[in-house]
PDB file of N, CA and C in Angstrom:
ATOM      1  N   UNK A   1      13.860 174.114 187.667  1.00 86.00           N
ATOM      2  CA  UNK A   1      13.064 172.928 187.411  1.00 86.00           C
ATOM      3  C   UNK A   1      12.128 172.668 188.581  1.00 86.00           C
ATOM      4  N   UNK A   2      12.666 172.830 189.785  1.00 87.00           N
ATOM      5  CA  UNK A   2      11.885 172.530 190.976  1.00 87.00           C
ATOM      6  C   UNK A   2      12.230 173.552 192.048  1.00 87.00           C
ATOM      7  N   UNK A   3      11.218 174.184 192.589  1.00 86.00           N
ATOM      8  CA  UNK A   3      11.443 175.100 193.706  1.00 86.00           C
ATOM      9  C   UNK A   3      11.892 174.304 194.921  1.00 86.00           C
ATOM     10  N   UNK A   4      12.393 174.994 195.917  1.00 85.00           N
ATOM     11  CA  UNK A   4      12.828 174.327 197.138  1.00 85.00           C
ATOM     12  C   UNK A   4      11.670 173.541 197.745  1.00 85.00           C
ATOM     13  N   UNK A   5      11.940 172.290 198.034  1.00 82.00           N
ATOM     14  CA  UNK A   5      10.952 171.430 198.680  1.00 82.00           C
ATOM     15  C   UNK A   5      11.635 170.718 199.839  1.00 82.00           C
ATOM     16  N   UNK A   6      10.949 170.594 200.967  1.00 83.00           N
ATOM     17  CA  UNK A   6      11.569 169.871 202.088  1.00 83.00           C
ATOM     18  C   UNK A   6      11.630 168.378 201.784  1.00 83.00           C
ATOM     19  N   UNK A   7      12.749 167.773 202.125  1.00 81.00           N
ATOM     20  CA  UNK A   7      12.922 166.338 201.951  1.00 81.00           C
ATOM     21  C   UNK A   7      13.463 165.799 203.266  1.00 81.00           C
ATOM     22  N   UNK A   8      12.760 164.849 203.841  1.00 81.00           N
ATOM     23  CA  UNK A   8      13.260 164.221 205.059  1.00 81.00           C
ATOM     24  C   UNK A   8      14.033 162.966 204.669  1.00 81.00           C
ATOM     25  N   UNK A   9      15.060 162.687 205.443  1.00 81.00           N
ATOM     26  CA  UNK A   9      15.892 161.540 205.134  1.00 81.00           C
ATOM     27  C   UNK A   9      16.479 161.003 206.434  1.00 81.00           C
ATOM     28  N   UNK A  10      16.876 159.751 206.443  1.00 88.00           N
ATOM     29  CA  UNK A  10      17.437 159.168 207.660  1.00 88.00           C
ATOM     30  C   UNK A  10      18.851 159.690 207.935  1.00 88.00           C
ATOM     31  N   UNK A  11      19.273 159.567 209.177  1.00 91.00           N
ATOM     32  CA  UNK A  11      20.626 159.946 209.549  1.00 91.00           C
ATOM     33  C   UNK A  11      21.615 159.176 208.675  1.00 91.00           C
ATOM     34  N   UNK A  12      22.634 159.876 208.205  1.00 95.00           N
ATOM     35  CA  UNK A  12      23.640 159.250 207.350  1.00 95.00           C
ATOM     36  C   UNK A  12      23.348 159.359 205.866  1.00 95.00           C
ATOM     37  N   UNK A  13      22.226 159.980 205.497  1.00 96.00           N
ATOM     38  CA  UNK A  13      21.867 160.134 204.082  1.00 96.00           C
ATOM     39  C   UNK A  13      22.840 161.098 203.409  1.00 96.00           C
ATOM     40  N   UNK A  14      23.027 160.889 202.131  1.00 96.00           N
ATOM     41  CA  UNK A  14      23.956 161.704 201.354  1.00 96.00           C
ATOM     42  C   UNK A  14      23.207 162.651 200.418  1.00 96.00           C
ATOM     43  N   UNK A  15      23.962 163.538 199.789  1.00 95.00           N
ATOM     44  CA  UNK A  15      23.374 164.454 198.809  1.00 95.00           C
ATOM     45  C   UNK A  15      22.747 163.669 197.654  1.00 95.00           C
ATOM     46  N   UNK A  16      23.335 162.547 197.293  1.00 95.00           N
ATOM     47  CA  UNK A  16      22.736 161.707 196.245  1.00 95.00           C
ATOM     48  C   UNK A  16      21.398 161.150 196.713  1.00 95.00           C
ATOM     49  N   UNK A  17      21.328 160.697 197.958  1.00 94.00           N
ATOM     50  CA  UNK A  17      20.059 160.198 198.502  1.00 94.00           C
ATOM     51  C   UNK A  17      18.991 161.285 198.416  1.00 94.00           C
ATOM     52  N   UNK A  18      19.386 162.513 198.706  1.00 93.00           N
ATOM     53  CA  UNK A  18      18.448 163.637 198.695  1.00 93.00           C
ATOM     54  C   UNK A  18      17.860 163.852 197.305  1.00 93.00           C
ATOM     55  N   UNK A  19      18.698 163.877 196.269  1.00 94.00           N
ATOM     56  CA  UNK A  19      18.188 164.139 194.915  1.00 94.00           C
ATOM     57  C   UNK A  19      17.343 162.964 194.422  1.00 94.00           C
ATOM     58  N   UNK A  20      17.716 161.760 194.787  1.00 94.00           N
ATOM     59  CA  UNK A  20      16.916 160.594 194.382  1.00 94.00           C
ATOM     60  C   UNK A  20      15.525 160.674 195.018  1.00 94.00           C
ATOM     61  N   UNK A  21      15.466 160.986 196.299  1.00 92.00           N
ATOM     62  CA  UNK A  21      14.182 161.109 196.995  1.00 92.00           C
ATOM     63  C   UNK A  21      13.346 162.239 196.422  1.00 92.00           C
ATOM     64  N   UNK A  22      13.959 163.407 196.223  1.00 92.00           N
ATOM     65  CA  UNK A  22      13.231 164.564 195.679  1.00 92.00           C
ATOM     66  C   UNK A  22      12.714 164.275 194.279  1.00 92.00           C
ATOM     67  N   UNK A  23      13.518 163.610 193.462  1.00 94.00           N
ATOM     68  CA  UNK A  23      13.097 163.293 192.089  1.00 94.00           C
ATOM     69  C   UNK A  23      11.904 162.339 192.094  1.00 94.00           C
ATOM     70  N   UNK A  24      11.947 161.323 192.927  1.00 94.00           N
ATOM     71  CA  UNK A  24      10.837 160.372 192.993  1.00 94.00           C
ATOM     72  C   UNK A  24       9.553 161.050 193.459  1.00 94.00           C
ATOM     73  N   UNK A  25       9.648 161.835 194.520  1.00 92.00           N
ATOM     74  CA  UNK A  25       8.462 162.480 195.071  1.00 92.00           C
ATOM     75  C   UNK A  25       7.845 163.501 194.129  1.00 92.00           C
ATOM     76  N   UNK A  26       8.670 164.099 193.289  1.00 93.00           N
ATOM     77  CA  UNK A  26       8.184 165.157 192.403  1.00 93.00           C
ATOM     78  C   UNK A  26       8.125 164.723 190.943  1.00 93.00           C
ATOM     79  N   UNK A  27       8.284 163.414 190.715  1.00 95.00           N
ATOM     80  CA  UNK A  27       8.162 162.822 189.381  1.00 95.00           C
ATOM     81  C   UNK A  27       9.089 163.488 188.363  1.00 95.00           C
ATOM     82  N   UNK A  28      10.344 163.704 188.775  1.00 95.00           N
ATOM     83  CA  UNK A  28      11.361 164.240 187.876  1.00 95.00           C
ATOM     84  C   UNK A  28      12.215 163.095 187.354  1.00 95.00           C
ATOM     85  N   UNK A  29      12.549 163.160 186.085  1.00 97.00           N
ATOM     86  CA  UNK A  29      13.453 162.181 185.503  1.00 97.00           C
ATOM     87  C   UNK A  29      14.842 162.407 186.107  1.00 97.00           C
ATOM     88  N   UNK A  30      15.531 161.311 186.409  1.00 97.00           N
ATOM     89  CA  UNK A  30      16.862 161.382 186.989  1.00 97.00           C
ATOM     90  C   UNK A  30      17.707 160.289 186.362  1.00 97.00           C
ATOM     91  N   UNK A  31      18.897 160.636 185.912  1.00 97.00           N
ATOM     92  CA  UNK A  31      19.811 159.665 185.329  1.00 97.00           C
ATOM     93  C   UNK A  31      21.094 159.684 186.143  1.00 97.00           C
ATOM     94  N   UNK A  32      21.491 158.508 186.601  1.00 95.00           N
ATOM     95  CA  UNK A  32      22.679 158.374 187.445  1.00 95.00           C
ATOM     96  C   UNK A  32      23.595 157.342 186.807  1.00 95.00           C
ATOM     97  N   UNK A  33      24.872 157.690 186.718  1.00 93.00           N
ATOM     98  CA  UNK A  33      25.883 156.735 186.262  1.00 93.00           C
ATOM     99  C   UNK A  33      26.927 156.638 187.361  1.00 93.00           C
ATOM    100  N   UNK A  34      26.939 155.504 188.032  1.00 84.00           N
ATOM    101  CA  UNK A  34      27.851 155.344 189.162  1.00 84.00           C
ATOM    102  C   UNK A  34      27.479 156.320 190.260  1.00 84.00           C
ATOM    103  N   UNK A  35      28.415 157.180 190.613  1.00 81.00           N
ATOM    104  CA  UNK A  35      28.147 158.160 191.667  1.00 81.00           C
ATOM    105  C   UNK A  35      27.811 159.536 191.100  1.00 81.00           C
ATOM    106  N   UNK A  36      27.656 159.640 189.775  1.00 90.00           N
ATOM    107  CA  UNK A  36      27.407 160.936 189.144  1.00 90.00           C
ATOM    108  C   UNK A  36      25.953 161.101 188.717  1.00 90.00           C
ATOM    109  N   UNK A  37      25.413 162.274 188.995  1.00 95.00           N
ATOM    110  CA  UNK A  37      24.099 162.646 188.493  1.00 95.00           C
ATOM    111  C   UNK A  37      24.343 163.210 187.101  1.00 95.00           C
ATOM    112  N   UNK A  38      23.926 162.490 186.077  1.00 96.00           N
ATOM    113  CA  UNK A  38      24.214 162.926 184.710  1.00 96.00           C
ATOM    114  C   UNK A  38      23.039 163.614 184.044  1.00 96.00           C
ATOM    115  N   UNK A  39      21.832 163.413 184.562  1.00 98.00           N
ATOM    116  CA  UNK A  39      20.670 164.059 183.960  1.00 98.00           C
ATOM    117  C   UNK A  39      19.567 164.287 184.967  1.00 98.00           C
ATOM    118  N   UNK A  40      18.993 165.475 184.906  1.00 97.00           N
ATOM    119  CA  UNK A  40      17.825 165.810 185.713  1.00 97.00           C
ATOM    120  C   UNK A  40      16.810 166.442 184.779  1.00 97.00           C
ATOM    121  N   UNK A  41      15.592 165.882 184.770  1.00 96.00           N
ATOM    122  CA  UNK A  41      14.514 166.404 183.935  1.00 96.00           C
ATOM    123  C   UNK A  41      14.933 166.503 182.459  1.00 96.00           C
ATOM    124  N   UNK A  42      15.665 165.495 182.003  1.00 97.00           N
ATOM    125  CA  UNK A  42      16.119 165.367 180.611  1.00 97.00           C
ATOM    126  C   UNK A  42      17.129 166.432 180.200  1.00 97.00           C
ATOM    127  N   UNK A  43      17.804 167.032 181.156  1.00 98.00           N
ATOM    128  CA  UNK A  43      18.925 167.923 180.874  1.00 98.00           C
ATOM    129  C   UNK A  43      20.170 167.181 181.345  1.00 98.00           C
ATOM    130  N   UNK A  44      21.065 166.906 180.404  1.00 98.00           N
ATOM    131  CA  UNK A  44      22.203 166.038 180.673  1.00 98.00           C
ATOM    132  C   UNK A  44      23.526 166.788 180.630  1.00 98.00           C
ATOM    133  N   UNK A  45      24.524 166.139 181.261  1.00 96.00           N
ATOM    134  CA  UNK A  45      25.869 166.669 181.153  1.00 96.00           C
ATOM    135  C   UNK A  45      26.255 166.702 179.668  1.00 96.00           C
ATOM    136  N   UNK A  46      26.987 167.699 179.303  1.00 97.00           N
ATOM    137  CA  UNK A  46      27.496 167.924 177.943  1.00 97.00           C
ATOM    138  C   UNK A  46      26.417 168.294 176.936  1.00 97.00           C
ATOM    139  N   UNK A  47      25.178 168.521 177.391  1.00 98.00           N
ATOM    140  CA  UNK A  47      24.131 169.001 176.479  1.00 98.00           C
ATOM    141  C   UNK A  47      24.464 170.387 175.944  1.00 98.00           C
ATOM    142  N   UNK A  48      25.207 171.159 176.710  1.00 97.00           N
ATOM    143  CA  UNK A  48      25.532 172.531 176.330  1.00 97.00           C
ATOM    144  C   UNK A  48      27.041 172.734 176.264  1.00 97.00           C
ATOM    145  N   UNK A  49      27.741 171.727 175.767  1.00 97.00           N
ATOM    146  CA  UNK A  49      29.188 171.803 175.599  1.00 97.00           C
ATOM    147  C   UNK A  49      29.917 170.842 176.522  1.00 97.00           C
ATOM    148  N   UNK A  50      31.191 170.649 176.248  1.00 97.00           N
ATOM    149  CA  UNK A  50      31.998 169.692 176.994  1.00 97.00           C
ATOM    150  C   UNK A  50      32.175 170.045 178.466  1.00 97.00           C
ATOM    151  N   UNK A  51      31.975 171.294 178.831  1.00 96.00           N
ATOM    152  CA  UNK A  51      32.184 171.729 180.209  1.00 96.00           C
ATOM    153  C   UNK A  51      30.883 171.828 181.005  1.00 96.00           C
ATOM    154  N   UNK A  52      29.795 171.317 180.434  1.00 97.00           N
ATOM    155  CA  UNK A  52      28.492 171.452 181.095  1.00 97.00           C
ATOM    156  C   UNK A  52      28.125 170.196 181.871  1.00 97.00           C
ATOM    157  N   UNK A  53      27.324 170.401 182.909  1.00 97.00           N
ATOM    158  CA  UNK A  53      26.853 169.279 183.711  1.00 97.00           C
ATOM    159  C   UNK A  53      26.267 169.751 185.022  1.00 97.00           C
ATOM    160  N   UNK A  54      25.871 168.797 185.843  1.00 97.00           N
ATOM    161  CA  UNK A  54      25.213 169.088 187.114  1.00 97.00           C
ATOM    162  C   UNK A  54      26.222 169.150 188.251  1.00 97.00           C
ATOM    163  N   UNK A  55      26.042 170.139 189.114  1.00 96.00           N
ATOM    164  CA  UNK A  55      26.829 170.305 190.322  1.00 96.00           C
ATOM    165  C   UNK A  55      25.845 170.483 191.474  1.00 96.00           C
ATOM    166  N   UNK A  56      26.326 170.366 192.669  1.00 96.00           N
ATOM    167  CA  UNK A  56      25.445 170.642 193.799  1.00 96.00           C
ATOM    168  C   UNK A  56      26.177 171.503 194.820  1.00 96.00           C
ATOM    169  N   UNK A  57      25.382 172.210 195.585  1.00 96.00           N
ATOM    170  CA  UNK A  57      25.928 172.985 196.696  1.00 96.00           C
ATOM    171  C   UNK A  57      25.053 172.744 197.918  1.00 96.00           C
ATOM    172  N   UNK A  58      25.676 172.862 199.067  1.00 96.00           N
ATOM    173  CA  UNK A  58      24.986 172.666 200.337  1.00 96.00           C
ATOM    174  C   UNK A  58      25.128 173.950 201.138  1.00 96.00           C
ATOM    175  N   UNK A  59      23.992 174.504 201.522  1.00 96.00           N
ATOM    176  CA  UNK A  59      23.967 175.757 202.270  1.00 96.00           C
ATOM    177  C   UNK A  59      24.753 176.860 201.551  1.00 96.00           C
ATOM    178  N   UNK A  60      24.630 176.883 200.220  1.00 95.00           N
ATOM    179  CA  UNK A  60      25.245 177.934 199.412  1.00 95.00           C
ATOM    180  C   UNK A  60      26.691 177.698 199.029  1.00 95.00           C
ATOM    181  N   UNK A  61      27.303 176.615 199.500  1.00 96.00           N
ATOM    182  CA  UNK A  61      28.706 176.320 199.198  1.00 96.00           C
ATOM    183  C   UNK A  61      28.797 175.075 198.315  1.00 96.00           C
ATOM    184  N   UNK A  62      29.566 175.193 197.224  1.00 96.00           N
ATOM    185  CA  UNK A  62      29.764 174.029 196.367  1.00 96.00           C
ATOM    186  C   UNK A  62      30.609 172.999 197.096  1.00 96.00           C
ATOM    187  N   UNK A  63      30.218 171.760 196.965  1.00 92.00           N
ATOM    188  CA  UNK A  63      30.911 170.668 197.641  1.00 92.00           C
ATOM    189  C   UNK A  63      32.172 170.274 196.879  1.00 92.00           C
ATOM    190  N   UNK A  64      33.162 169.809 197.609  1.00 90.00           N
ATOM    191  CA  UNK A  64      34.405 169.369 196.981  1.00 90.00           C
ATOM    192  C   UNK A  64      34.499 167.850 196.912  1.00 90.00           C
ATOM    193  N   UNK A  65      33.401 167.170 197.284  1.00 93.00           N
ATOM    194  CA  UNK A  65      33.339 165.718 197.189  1.00 93.00           C
ATOM    195  C   UNK A  65      32.086 165.328 196.419  1.00 93.00           C
ATOM    196  N   UNK A  66      32.074 164.114 195.935  1.00 92.00           N
ATOM    197  CA  UNK A  66      30.928 163.628 195.192  1.00 92.00           C
ATOM    198  C   UNK A  66      29.684 163.514 196.056  1.00 92.00           C
ATOM    199  N   UNK A  67      28.547 163.488 195.415  1.00 94.00           N
ATOM    200  CA  UNK A  67      27.260 163.466 196.111  1.00 94.00           C
ATOM    201  C   UNK A  67      27.063 162.199 196.935  1.00 94.00           C
ATOM    202  N   UNK A  68      27.745 161.126 196.584  1.00 94.00           N
ATOM    203  CA  UNK A  68      27.630 159.897 197.369  1.00 94.00           C
ATOM    204  C   UNK A  68      28.467 159.961 198.641  1.00 94.00           C
ATOM    205  N   UNK A  69      29.355 160.934 198.729  1.00 95.00           N
ATOM    206  CA  UNK A  69      30.247 161.062 199.889  1.00 95.00           C
ATOM    207  C   UNK A  69      29.806 162.151 200.858  1.00 95.00           C
ATOM    208  N   UNK A  70      28.958 163.074 200.425  1.00 96.00           N
ATOM    209  CA  UNK A  70      28.578 164.197 201.271  1.00 96.00           C
ATOM    210  C   UNK A  70      27.412 163.800 202.165  1.00 96.00           C
ATOM    211  N   UNK A  71      27.690 163.584 203.433  1.00 97.00           N
ATOM    212  CA  UNK A  71      26.659 163.198 204.397  1.00 97.00           C
ATOM    213  C   UNK A  71      25.973 164.469 204.900  1.00 97.00           C
ATOM    214  N   UNK A  72      24.668 164.483 204.785  1.00 96.00           N
ATOM    215  CA  UNK A  72      23.883 165.660 205.148  1.00 96.00           C
ATOM    216  C   UNK A  72      23.592 165.712 206.648  1.00 96.00           C
ATOM    217  N   UNK A  73      23.402 166.944 207.124  1.00 94.00           N
ATOM    218  CA  UNK A  73      22.987 167.181 208.503  1.00 94.00           C
ATOM    219  C   UNK A  73      21.586 167.786 208.481  1.00 94.00           C
ATOM    220  N   UNK A  74      20.875 167.652 209.571  1.00 91.00           N
ATOM    221  CA  UNK A  74      19.537 168.215 209.655  1.00 91.00           C
ATOM    222  C   UNK A  74      19.584 169.710 209.350  1.00 91.00           C
ATOM    223  N   UNK A  75      18.677 170.153 208.487  1.00 91.00           N
ATOM    224  CA  UNK A  75      18.584 171.566 208.127  1.00 91.00           C
ATOM    225  C   UNK A  75      19.410 171.972 206.917  1.00 91.00           C
ATOM    226  N   UNK A  76      20.220 171.053 206.380  1.00 93.00           N
ATOM    227  CA  UNK A  76      21.017 171.395 205.194  1.00 93.00           C
ATOM    228  C   UNK A  76      20.108 171.699 204.008  1.00 93.00           C
ATOM    229  N   UNK A  77      20.496 172.702 203.240  1.00 93.00           N
ATOM    230  CA  UNK A  77      19.803 173.043 202.001  1.00 93.00           C
ATOM    231  C   UNK A  77      20.682 172.602 200.848  1.00 93.00           C
ATOM    232  N   UNK A  78      20.200 171.647 200.071  1.00 94.00           N
ATOM    233  CA  UNK A  78      20.945 171.117 198.935  1.00 94.00           C
ATOM    234  C   UNK A  78      20.328 171.673 197.656  1.00 94.00           C
ATOM    235  N   UNK A  79      21.169 172.230 196.808  1.00 95.00           N
ATOM    236  CA  UNK A  79      20.710 172.764 195.523  1.00 95.00           C
ATOM    237  C   UNK A  79      21.516 172.108 194.407  1.00 95.00           C
ATOM    238  N   UNK A  80      20.827 171.693 193.357  1.00 95.00           N
ATOM    239  CA  UNK A  80      21.469 171.138 192.177  1.00 95.00           C
ATOM    240  C   UNK A  80      21.463 172.217 191.109  1.00 95.00           C
ATOM    241  N   UNK A  81      22.628 172.491 190.554  1.00 96.00           N
ATOM    242  CA  UNK A  81      22.829 173.617 189.652  1.00 96.00           C
ATOM    243  C   UNK A  81      23.452 173.100 188.358  1.00 96.00           C
ATOM    244  N   UNK A  82      22.956 173.604 187.241  1.00 97.00           N
ATOM    245  CA  UNK A  82      23.528 173.208 185.942  1.00 97.00           C
ATOM    246  C   UNK A  82      24.547 174.250 185.512  1.00 97.00           C
ATOM    247  N   UNK A  83      25.739 173.787 185.191  1.00 97.00           N
ATOM    248  CA  UNK A  83      26.818 174.658 184.740  1.00 97.00           C
ATOM    249  C   UNK A  83      27.115 174.408 183.267  1.00 97.00           C
ATOM    250  N   UNK A  84      27.537 175.449 182.588  1.00 97.00           N
ATOM    251  CA  UNK A  84      27.988 175.289 181.197  1.00 97.00           C
ATOM    252  C   UNK A  84      29.489 175.531 181.076  1.00 97.00           C
ATOM    253  N   UNK A  85      30.140 175.839 182.229  1.00 96.00           N
ATOM    254  CA  UNK A  85      31.572 176.156 182.193  1.00 96.00           C
ATOM    255  C   UNK A  85      32.274 175.654 183.456  1.00 96.00           C
ATOM    256  N   UNK A  86      32.143 174.377 183.753  1.00 93.00           N
ATOM    257  CA  UNK A  86      32.776 173.752 184.920  1.00 93.00           C
ATOM    258  C   UNK A  86      32.566 174.513 186.219  1.00 93.00           C
ATOM    259  N   UNK A  87      31.443 175.195 186.332  1.00 95.00           N
ATOM    260  CA  UNK A  87      31.096 175.894 187.564  1.00 95.00           C
ATOM    261  C   UNK A  87      31.427 177.366 187.581  1.00 95.00           C
ATOM    262  N   UNK A  88      32.301 177.826 186.700  1.00 95.00           N
ATOM    263  CA  UNK A  88      32.699 179.244 186.701  1.00 95.00           C
ATOM    264  C   UNK A  88      31.492 180.158 186.428  1.00 95.00           C
ATOM    265  N   UNK A  89      30.534 179.690 185.664  1.00 96.00           N
ATOM    266  CA  UNK A  89      29.358 180.485 185.307  1.00 96.00           C
ATOM    267  C   UNK A  89      28.290 180.525 186.410  1.00 96.00           C
ATOM    268  N   UNK A  90      28.442 179.672 187.431  1.00 96.00           N
ATOM    269  CA  UNK A  90      27.448 179.631 188.499  1.00 96.00           C
ATOM    270  C   UNK A  90      28.060 179.917 189.872  1.00 96.00           C
ATOM    271  N   UNK A  91      29.240 180.512 189.869  1.00 95.00           N
ATOM    272  CA  UNK A  91      29.842 180.975 191.114  1.00 95.00           C
ATOM    273  C   UNK A  91      30.735 180.006 191.847  1.00 95.00           C
ATOM    274  N   UNK A  92      31.091 178.880 191.244  1.00 94.00           N
ATOM    275  CA  UNK A  92      31.989 177.948 191.905  1.00 94.00           C
ATOM    276  C   UNK A  92      33.429 178.375 191.656  1.00 94.00           C
ATOM    277  N   UNK A  93      34.229 178.429 192.705  1.00 81.00           N
ATOM    278  CA  UNK A  93      35.632 178.814 192.560  1.00 81.00           C
ATOM    279  C   UNK A  93      36.564 177.640 192.838  1.00 81.00           C
ATOM    280  N   UNK A  94      36.027 176.438 192.911  1.00 68.00           N
ATOM    281  CA  UNK A  94      36.831 175.237 193.194  1.00 68.00           C
ATOM    282  C   UNK A  94      37.969 175.085 192.184  1.00 68.00           C
ATOM    283  N   UNK A  95      37.688 175.387 190.922  1.00 58.00           N
ATOM    284  CA  UNK A  95      38.701 175.257 189.875  1.00 58.00           C
ATOM    285  C   UNK A  95      39.734 176.359 189.892  1.00 58.00           C
ATOM    286  N   UNK A  96      39.643 177.286 190.829  1.00 51.00           N
ATOM    287  CA  UNK A  96      40.629 178.336 190.957  1.00 51.00           C
ATOM    288  C   UNK A  96      40.420 179.503 190.018  1.00 51.00           C
ATOM    289  N   UNK A  97      39.258 179.559 189.381  1.00 47.00           N
ATOM    290  CA  UNK A  97      38.996 180.659 188.447  1.00 47.00           C
ATOM    291  C   UNK A  97      38.297 181.811 189.110  1.00 47.00           C
TER     292      UNK A  97
END
């Protein structure tokens, strides 16, 4: 949806802050329910089955905490990835698969 773009943020910003800023600057639709990113660019969780939705990784590693809890450091690369199988299809091994 969006190639890598630099996003500056204040100290203490979270992965959620990053996606909100990137979406605003690049005019992408973003849907948030509580602490969950449920839709990006009109692609929503469960659009492609019950196990589908948005995940994020930082510096190539999938996070084990929600985006509102992951505090970013300078130079972190945050990627939002859409999964159709709870992450197993996009290389996440958090579920033990």
